[in-house]
Coordinates of C-alpha atoms and ligand atoms in Angstrom, one line a residue:
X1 CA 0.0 0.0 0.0
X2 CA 1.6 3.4 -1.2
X3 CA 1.8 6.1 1.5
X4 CA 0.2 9.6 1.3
X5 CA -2.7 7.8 -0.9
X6 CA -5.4 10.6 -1.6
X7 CA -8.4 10.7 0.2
X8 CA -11.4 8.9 -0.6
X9 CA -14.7 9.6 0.8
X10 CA -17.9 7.4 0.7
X11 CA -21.3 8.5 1.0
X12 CA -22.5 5.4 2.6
X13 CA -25.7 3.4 3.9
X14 CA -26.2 -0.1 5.1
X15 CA -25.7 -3.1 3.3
X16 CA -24.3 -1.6 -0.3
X17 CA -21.8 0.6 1.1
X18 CA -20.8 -1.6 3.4
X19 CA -19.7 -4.0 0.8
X20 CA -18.7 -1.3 -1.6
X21 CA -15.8 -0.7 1.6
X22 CA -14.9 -3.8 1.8
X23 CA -13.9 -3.9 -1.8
X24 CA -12.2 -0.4 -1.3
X25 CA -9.9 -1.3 1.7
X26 CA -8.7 -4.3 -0.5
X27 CA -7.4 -1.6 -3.0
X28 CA -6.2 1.5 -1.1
X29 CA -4.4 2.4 2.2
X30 CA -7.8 2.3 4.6
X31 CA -6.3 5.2 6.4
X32 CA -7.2 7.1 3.0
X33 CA -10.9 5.9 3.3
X34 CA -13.8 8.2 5.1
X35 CA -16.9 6.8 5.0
X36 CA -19.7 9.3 5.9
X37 CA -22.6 7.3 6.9
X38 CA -26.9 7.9 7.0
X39 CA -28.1 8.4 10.8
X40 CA -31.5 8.5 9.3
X41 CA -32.1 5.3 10.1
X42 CA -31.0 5.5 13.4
X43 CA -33.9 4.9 16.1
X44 CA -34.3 4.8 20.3
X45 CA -35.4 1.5 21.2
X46 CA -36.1 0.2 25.4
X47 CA -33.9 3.5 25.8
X48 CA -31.1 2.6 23.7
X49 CA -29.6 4.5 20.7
X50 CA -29.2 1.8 17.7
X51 CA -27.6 3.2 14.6
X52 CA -27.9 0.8 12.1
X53 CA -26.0 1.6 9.2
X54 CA -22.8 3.1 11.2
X55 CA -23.3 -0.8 13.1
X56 CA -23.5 -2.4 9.5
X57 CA -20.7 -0.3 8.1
X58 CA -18.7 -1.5 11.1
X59 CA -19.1 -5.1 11.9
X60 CA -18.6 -5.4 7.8
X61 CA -15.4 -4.3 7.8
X62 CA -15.2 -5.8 11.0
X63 CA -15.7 -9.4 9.4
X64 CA -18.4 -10.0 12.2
X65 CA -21.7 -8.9 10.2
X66 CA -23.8 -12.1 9.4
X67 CA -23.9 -12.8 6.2
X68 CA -26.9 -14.4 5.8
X69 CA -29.4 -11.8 7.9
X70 CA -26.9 -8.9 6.7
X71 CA -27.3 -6.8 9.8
X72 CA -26.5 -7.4 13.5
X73 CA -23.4 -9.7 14.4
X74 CA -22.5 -13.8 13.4
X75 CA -22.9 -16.3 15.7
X76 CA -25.6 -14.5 17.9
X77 CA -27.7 -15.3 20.3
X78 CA -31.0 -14.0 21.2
X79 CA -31.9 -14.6 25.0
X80 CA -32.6 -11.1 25.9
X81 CA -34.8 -11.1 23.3
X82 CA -36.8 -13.9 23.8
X83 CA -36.4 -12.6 27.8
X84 CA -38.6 -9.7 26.8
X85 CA -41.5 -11.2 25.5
X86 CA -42.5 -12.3 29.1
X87 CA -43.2 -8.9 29.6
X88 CA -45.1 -8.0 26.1
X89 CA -47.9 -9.7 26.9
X90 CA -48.3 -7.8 29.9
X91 CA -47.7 -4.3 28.5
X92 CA -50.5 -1.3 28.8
X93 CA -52.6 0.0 25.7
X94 CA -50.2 2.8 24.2
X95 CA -46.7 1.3 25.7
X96 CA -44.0 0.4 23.6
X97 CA -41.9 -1.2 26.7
X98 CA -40.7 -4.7 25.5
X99 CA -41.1 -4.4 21.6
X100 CA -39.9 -7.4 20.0
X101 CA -40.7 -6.5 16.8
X102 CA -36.8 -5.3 16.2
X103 CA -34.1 -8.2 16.4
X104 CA -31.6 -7.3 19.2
X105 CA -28.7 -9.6 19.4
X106 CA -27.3 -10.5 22.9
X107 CA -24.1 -9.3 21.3
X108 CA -25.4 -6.5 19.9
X109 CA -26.8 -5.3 22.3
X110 CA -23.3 -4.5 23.8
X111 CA -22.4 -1.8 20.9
X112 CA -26.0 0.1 22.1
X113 CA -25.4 -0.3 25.8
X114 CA -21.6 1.2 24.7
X115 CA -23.3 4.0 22.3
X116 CA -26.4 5.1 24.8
X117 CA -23.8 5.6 27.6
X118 CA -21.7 7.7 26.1
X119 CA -23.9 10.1 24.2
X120 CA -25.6 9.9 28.2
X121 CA -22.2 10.9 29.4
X122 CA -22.5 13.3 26.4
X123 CA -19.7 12.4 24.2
X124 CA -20.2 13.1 21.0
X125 CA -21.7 10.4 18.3
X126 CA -19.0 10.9 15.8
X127 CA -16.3 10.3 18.7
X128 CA -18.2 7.2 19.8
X129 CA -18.5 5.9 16.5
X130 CA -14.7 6.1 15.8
X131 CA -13.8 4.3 19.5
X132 CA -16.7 1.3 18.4
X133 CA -15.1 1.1 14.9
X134 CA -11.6 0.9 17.2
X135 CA -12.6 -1.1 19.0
X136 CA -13.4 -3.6 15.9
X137 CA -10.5 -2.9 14.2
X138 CA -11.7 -0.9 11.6
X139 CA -8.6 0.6 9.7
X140 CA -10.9 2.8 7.9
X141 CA -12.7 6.5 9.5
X142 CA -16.3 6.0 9.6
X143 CA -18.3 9.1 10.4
X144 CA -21.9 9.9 11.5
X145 CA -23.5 12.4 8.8
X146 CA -23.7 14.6 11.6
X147 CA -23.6 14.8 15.2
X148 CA -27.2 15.9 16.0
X149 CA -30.4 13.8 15.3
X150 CA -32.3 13.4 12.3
X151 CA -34.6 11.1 11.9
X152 CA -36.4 9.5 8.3
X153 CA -39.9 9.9 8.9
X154 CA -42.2 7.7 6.2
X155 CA -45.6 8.4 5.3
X156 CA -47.4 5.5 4.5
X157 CA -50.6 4.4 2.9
X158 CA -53.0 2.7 5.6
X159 CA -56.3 1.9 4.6
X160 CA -56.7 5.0 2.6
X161 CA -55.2 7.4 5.1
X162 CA -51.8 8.4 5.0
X163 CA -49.7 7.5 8.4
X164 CA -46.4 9.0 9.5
X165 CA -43.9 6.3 10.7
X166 CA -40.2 6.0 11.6
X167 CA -38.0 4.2 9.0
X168 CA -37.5 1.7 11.1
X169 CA -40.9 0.8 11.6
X170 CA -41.7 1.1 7.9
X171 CA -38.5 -1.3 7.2
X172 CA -38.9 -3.8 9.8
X173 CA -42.0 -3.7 11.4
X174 CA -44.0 -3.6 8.3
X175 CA -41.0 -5.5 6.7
X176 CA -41.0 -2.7 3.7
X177 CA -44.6 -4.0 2.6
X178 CA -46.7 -0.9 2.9
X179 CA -46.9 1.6 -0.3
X180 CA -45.3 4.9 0.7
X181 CA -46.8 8.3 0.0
X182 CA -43.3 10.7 1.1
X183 CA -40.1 10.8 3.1
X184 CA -39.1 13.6 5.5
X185 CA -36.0 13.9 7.3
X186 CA -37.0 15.9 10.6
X187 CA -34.2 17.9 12.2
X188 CA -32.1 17.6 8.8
X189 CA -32.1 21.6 8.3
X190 CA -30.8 22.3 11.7
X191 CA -28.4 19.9 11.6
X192 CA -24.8 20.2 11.3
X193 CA -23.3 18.1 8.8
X194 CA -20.2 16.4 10.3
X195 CA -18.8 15.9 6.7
X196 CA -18.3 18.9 5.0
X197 CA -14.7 19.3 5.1
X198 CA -14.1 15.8 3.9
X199 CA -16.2 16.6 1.0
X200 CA -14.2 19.2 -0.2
X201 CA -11.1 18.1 0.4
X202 CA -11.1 14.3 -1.1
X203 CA -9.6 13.0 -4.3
X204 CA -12.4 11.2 -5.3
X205 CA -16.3 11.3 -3.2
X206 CA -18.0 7.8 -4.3
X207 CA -22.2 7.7 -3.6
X208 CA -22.2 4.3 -2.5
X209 CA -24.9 1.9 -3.9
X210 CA -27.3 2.8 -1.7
X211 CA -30.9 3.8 -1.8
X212 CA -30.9 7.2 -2.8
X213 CA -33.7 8.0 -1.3
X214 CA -33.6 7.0 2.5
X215 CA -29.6 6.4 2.7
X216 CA -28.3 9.1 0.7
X217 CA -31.1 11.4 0.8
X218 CA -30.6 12.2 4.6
X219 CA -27.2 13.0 4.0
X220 CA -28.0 15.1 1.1
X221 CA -30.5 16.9 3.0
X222 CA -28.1 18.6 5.4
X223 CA -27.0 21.9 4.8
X224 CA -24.2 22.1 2.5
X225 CA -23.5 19.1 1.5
X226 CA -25.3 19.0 -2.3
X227 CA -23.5 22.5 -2.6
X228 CA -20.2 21.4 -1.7
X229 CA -21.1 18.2 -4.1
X230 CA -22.5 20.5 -7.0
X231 CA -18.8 22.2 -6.4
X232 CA -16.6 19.5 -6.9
X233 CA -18.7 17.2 -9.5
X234 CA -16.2 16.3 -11.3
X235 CA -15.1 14.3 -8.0
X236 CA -17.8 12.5 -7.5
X237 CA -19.1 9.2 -8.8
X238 CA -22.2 6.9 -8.0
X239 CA -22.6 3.5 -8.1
X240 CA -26.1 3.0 -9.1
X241 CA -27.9 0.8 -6.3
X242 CA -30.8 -0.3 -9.4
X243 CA -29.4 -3.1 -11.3
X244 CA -32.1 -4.0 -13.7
X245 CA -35.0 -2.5 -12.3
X246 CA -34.4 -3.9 -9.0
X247 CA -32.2 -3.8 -6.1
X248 CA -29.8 -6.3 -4.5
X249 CA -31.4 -5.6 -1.2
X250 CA -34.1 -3.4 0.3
X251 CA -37.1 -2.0 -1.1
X252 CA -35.2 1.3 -2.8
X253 CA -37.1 0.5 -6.5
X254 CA -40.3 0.3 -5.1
X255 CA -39.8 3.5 -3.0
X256 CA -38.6 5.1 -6.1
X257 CA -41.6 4.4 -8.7
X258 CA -44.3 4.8 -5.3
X259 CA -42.4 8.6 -4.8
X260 CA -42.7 8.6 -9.0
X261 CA -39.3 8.2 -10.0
X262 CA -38.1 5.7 -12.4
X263 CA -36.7 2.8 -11.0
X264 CA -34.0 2.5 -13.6
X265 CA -30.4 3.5 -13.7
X266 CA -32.1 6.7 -15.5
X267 CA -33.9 7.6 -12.6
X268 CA -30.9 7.3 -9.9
X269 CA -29.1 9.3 -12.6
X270 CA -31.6 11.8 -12.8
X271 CA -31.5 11.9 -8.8
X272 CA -27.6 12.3 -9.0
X273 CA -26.8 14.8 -12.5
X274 CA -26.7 17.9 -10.2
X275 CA -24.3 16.7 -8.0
X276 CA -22.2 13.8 -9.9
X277 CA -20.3 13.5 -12.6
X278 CA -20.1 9.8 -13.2
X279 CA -22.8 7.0 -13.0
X280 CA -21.4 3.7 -13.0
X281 CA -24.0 0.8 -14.0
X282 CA -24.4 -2.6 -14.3
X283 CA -23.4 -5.1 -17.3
X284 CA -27.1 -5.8 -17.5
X285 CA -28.1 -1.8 -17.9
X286 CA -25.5 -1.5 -21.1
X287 CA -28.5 -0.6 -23.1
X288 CA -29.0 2.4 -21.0
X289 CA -25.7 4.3 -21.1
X290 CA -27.6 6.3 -23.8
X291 CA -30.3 7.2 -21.5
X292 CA -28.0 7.8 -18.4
X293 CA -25.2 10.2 -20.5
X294 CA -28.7 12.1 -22.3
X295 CA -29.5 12.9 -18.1
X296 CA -25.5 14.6 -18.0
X297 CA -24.0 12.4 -16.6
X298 CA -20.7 10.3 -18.0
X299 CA -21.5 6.5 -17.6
X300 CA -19.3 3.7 -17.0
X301 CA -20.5 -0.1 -17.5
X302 CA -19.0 -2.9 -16.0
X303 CA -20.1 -5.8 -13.0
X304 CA -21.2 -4.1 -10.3
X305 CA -23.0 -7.3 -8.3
X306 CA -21.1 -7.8 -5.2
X307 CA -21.0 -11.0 -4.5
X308 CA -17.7 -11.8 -3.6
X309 CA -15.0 -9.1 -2.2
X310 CA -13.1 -9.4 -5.4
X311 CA -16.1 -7.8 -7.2
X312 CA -16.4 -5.4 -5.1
X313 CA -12.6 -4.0 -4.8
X314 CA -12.9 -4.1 -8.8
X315 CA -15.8 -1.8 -8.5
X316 CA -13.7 0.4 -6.2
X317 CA -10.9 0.7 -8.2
X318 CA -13.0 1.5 -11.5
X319 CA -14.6 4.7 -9.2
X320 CA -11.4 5.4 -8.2
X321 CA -9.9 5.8 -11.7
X322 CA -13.0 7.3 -13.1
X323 CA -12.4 10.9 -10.7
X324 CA -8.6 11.2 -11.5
Ligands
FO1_401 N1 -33.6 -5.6 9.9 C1 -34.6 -6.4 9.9 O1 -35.2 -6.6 8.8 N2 -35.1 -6.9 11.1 C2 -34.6 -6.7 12.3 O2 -35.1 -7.2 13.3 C3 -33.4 -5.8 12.3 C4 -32.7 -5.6 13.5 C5 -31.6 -4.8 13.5 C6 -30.8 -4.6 14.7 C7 -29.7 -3.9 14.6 C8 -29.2 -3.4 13.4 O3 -28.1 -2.6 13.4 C9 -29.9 -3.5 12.3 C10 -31.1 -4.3 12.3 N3 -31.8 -4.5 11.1 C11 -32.9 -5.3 11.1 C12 -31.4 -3.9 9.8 C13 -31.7 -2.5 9.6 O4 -32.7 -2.0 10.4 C14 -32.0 -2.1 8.2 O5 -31.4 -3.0 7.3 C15 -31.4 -0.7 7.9 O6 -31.8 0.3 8.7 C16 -31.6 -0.3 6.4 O7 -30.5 0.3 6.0

């Protein structure tokens, strides 16, 4: 690995960017890697802050993610869990004491026991994150979008009426199933972003495949950020999270074309022109570089289906050499 590497920042989610990093730290110095990660998602649970995507992000790199569930940590257990639903029956109309809805890992559990104490002592989430990622051996600098909270509201369609939901209820509770109406990001406008210098001082800034709507949307919605992107667009490339219409994981295609965008390559790269200079798509999009380039944006086709690390550090080295 050369030294002084330039910096590379990733706009990151869950699962995509996760794997997209993995890939990344196989090609370059991790020290030169920032990945600045959606706290959209991030919900308050029996009291306790869980941060999905910063966890995913984490125990990925960490080689402790399971692979088959994609979230929370291999080899778990789930006593607590199953411990809690003693009390569930027992709760009052209007509680939410002892939801098991969520899946909380006994091992888990430890990271949000770690994270809830310190913001309680009140540390700072960005410090926190970096002595978890540390503490995992994480060679890379993962960063919360921004230090304050923001949280992805979703208005769903419920018998007619539309309902206002956390993301998390929409994505797990509901399990994604439920048509969508809007997003909101509440607190995003006050917020500071946590990323802004990064962003404008990087070599190359790489939108990970992630759902551009609920991933990279919070991140775009703080203040700054798209104008420091719109700057340096020439910087930045996106690997489109559609791959023929659909997604890998997560219900990102059917959000798009409920919210009335195209689920296509064409509409993540109408979604990204303004603020990104290069789409990278899948072998099986070819026939859309047309359509992609026609929406400004320069398009690059190769395999962009993850499936094994090697993939995914080819992928990296392709955004890499597409921003210098
Ligand atoms: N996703 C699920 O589908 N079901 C769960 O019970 C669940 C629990 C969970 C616990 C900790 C964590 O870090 C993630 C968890 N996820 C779960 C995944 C996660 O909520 C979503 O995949 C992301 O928010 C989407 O990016």
């Amino acid at each position: 690995v050369e030294k002084n590497e330039p910096m590379i920042c990733v706009l990151a989610g869950g699962v995509g960017a996760a794997r997209f990093l993995r890939g990344l730290v196989r090609e370059v110095d991790p020290a030169s890697v920032t990945a600045v990660v959606n706290t959209g998602d991030d919900t308050i649970l029996h009291g306790l802050r869980i941060s999905p995507d910063l966890d995913t992000v984490t125990y990925t790199l960490a080689d402790a993610i399971d692979p088959v569930r994609q979230w929370g940590l291999r080899d778990e257990s789930w006593n607590m869990l199953e411990a809690l639903r003693r009390y569930e029956g027992r709760r009052p109309q209007g509680s939410s004491a002892a939801s098991t809805w969520f899946g909380l890992g006994d091992r888990d559990l430890a990271t949000h026991l770690y994270r809830t104490a310190r913001l309680a002592e009140g540390a700072l989430l960005s410090d926190i994150t970096t002595e978890i990622a540390q503490a995992w051996g994480v060679g890379i600098s993962i960063v919360p979008m921004t230090n304050d909270r923001v949280e992805t509201m979703v208005d769903v369609l419920d018998d007619g009426d539309v309902r206002r939901i956390t993301f998390q209820e929409y994505f797990v509770r509901h399990r994604h199933a439920v048509p969508i109406r809007g997003v909101d990001f509440v607190g995003a406008t006050e917020a500071v972003p946590a990323c802004l210098e990064v962003l404008a001082s990087a070599e190359t800034i790489v939108i990970a495949p992630s759902n551009p709507i609920v991933s990279i949307g919070p991140i775009r919605a703080l203040d700054g950020v798209d104008r420091v992107l719109r700057d340096r667009r020439d910087h930045v490339v996106a690997v489109s999270p559609i791959i023929a219409g659909g997604t890998v994981k997560g219900p990102a295609d059917r959000m798009m074309a409920e919210l009335g965008l195209e689920a296509s390559v064409t509409g993540v790269a109408r979604l990204y022109a303004e603020i990104c200079g290069t789409l990278i798509i899948d072998e099986r999009d070819a026939h859309l570089r047309d359509d992609v380039e026609r929406a400004g944006l320069r398009c690059i086709v190769t395999d962009t289906m993850m499936d094994d690390v090697g993939v995914a550090a080819r992928l990296a080295r392709t955004a890499i050499d597409a921003t210098s």
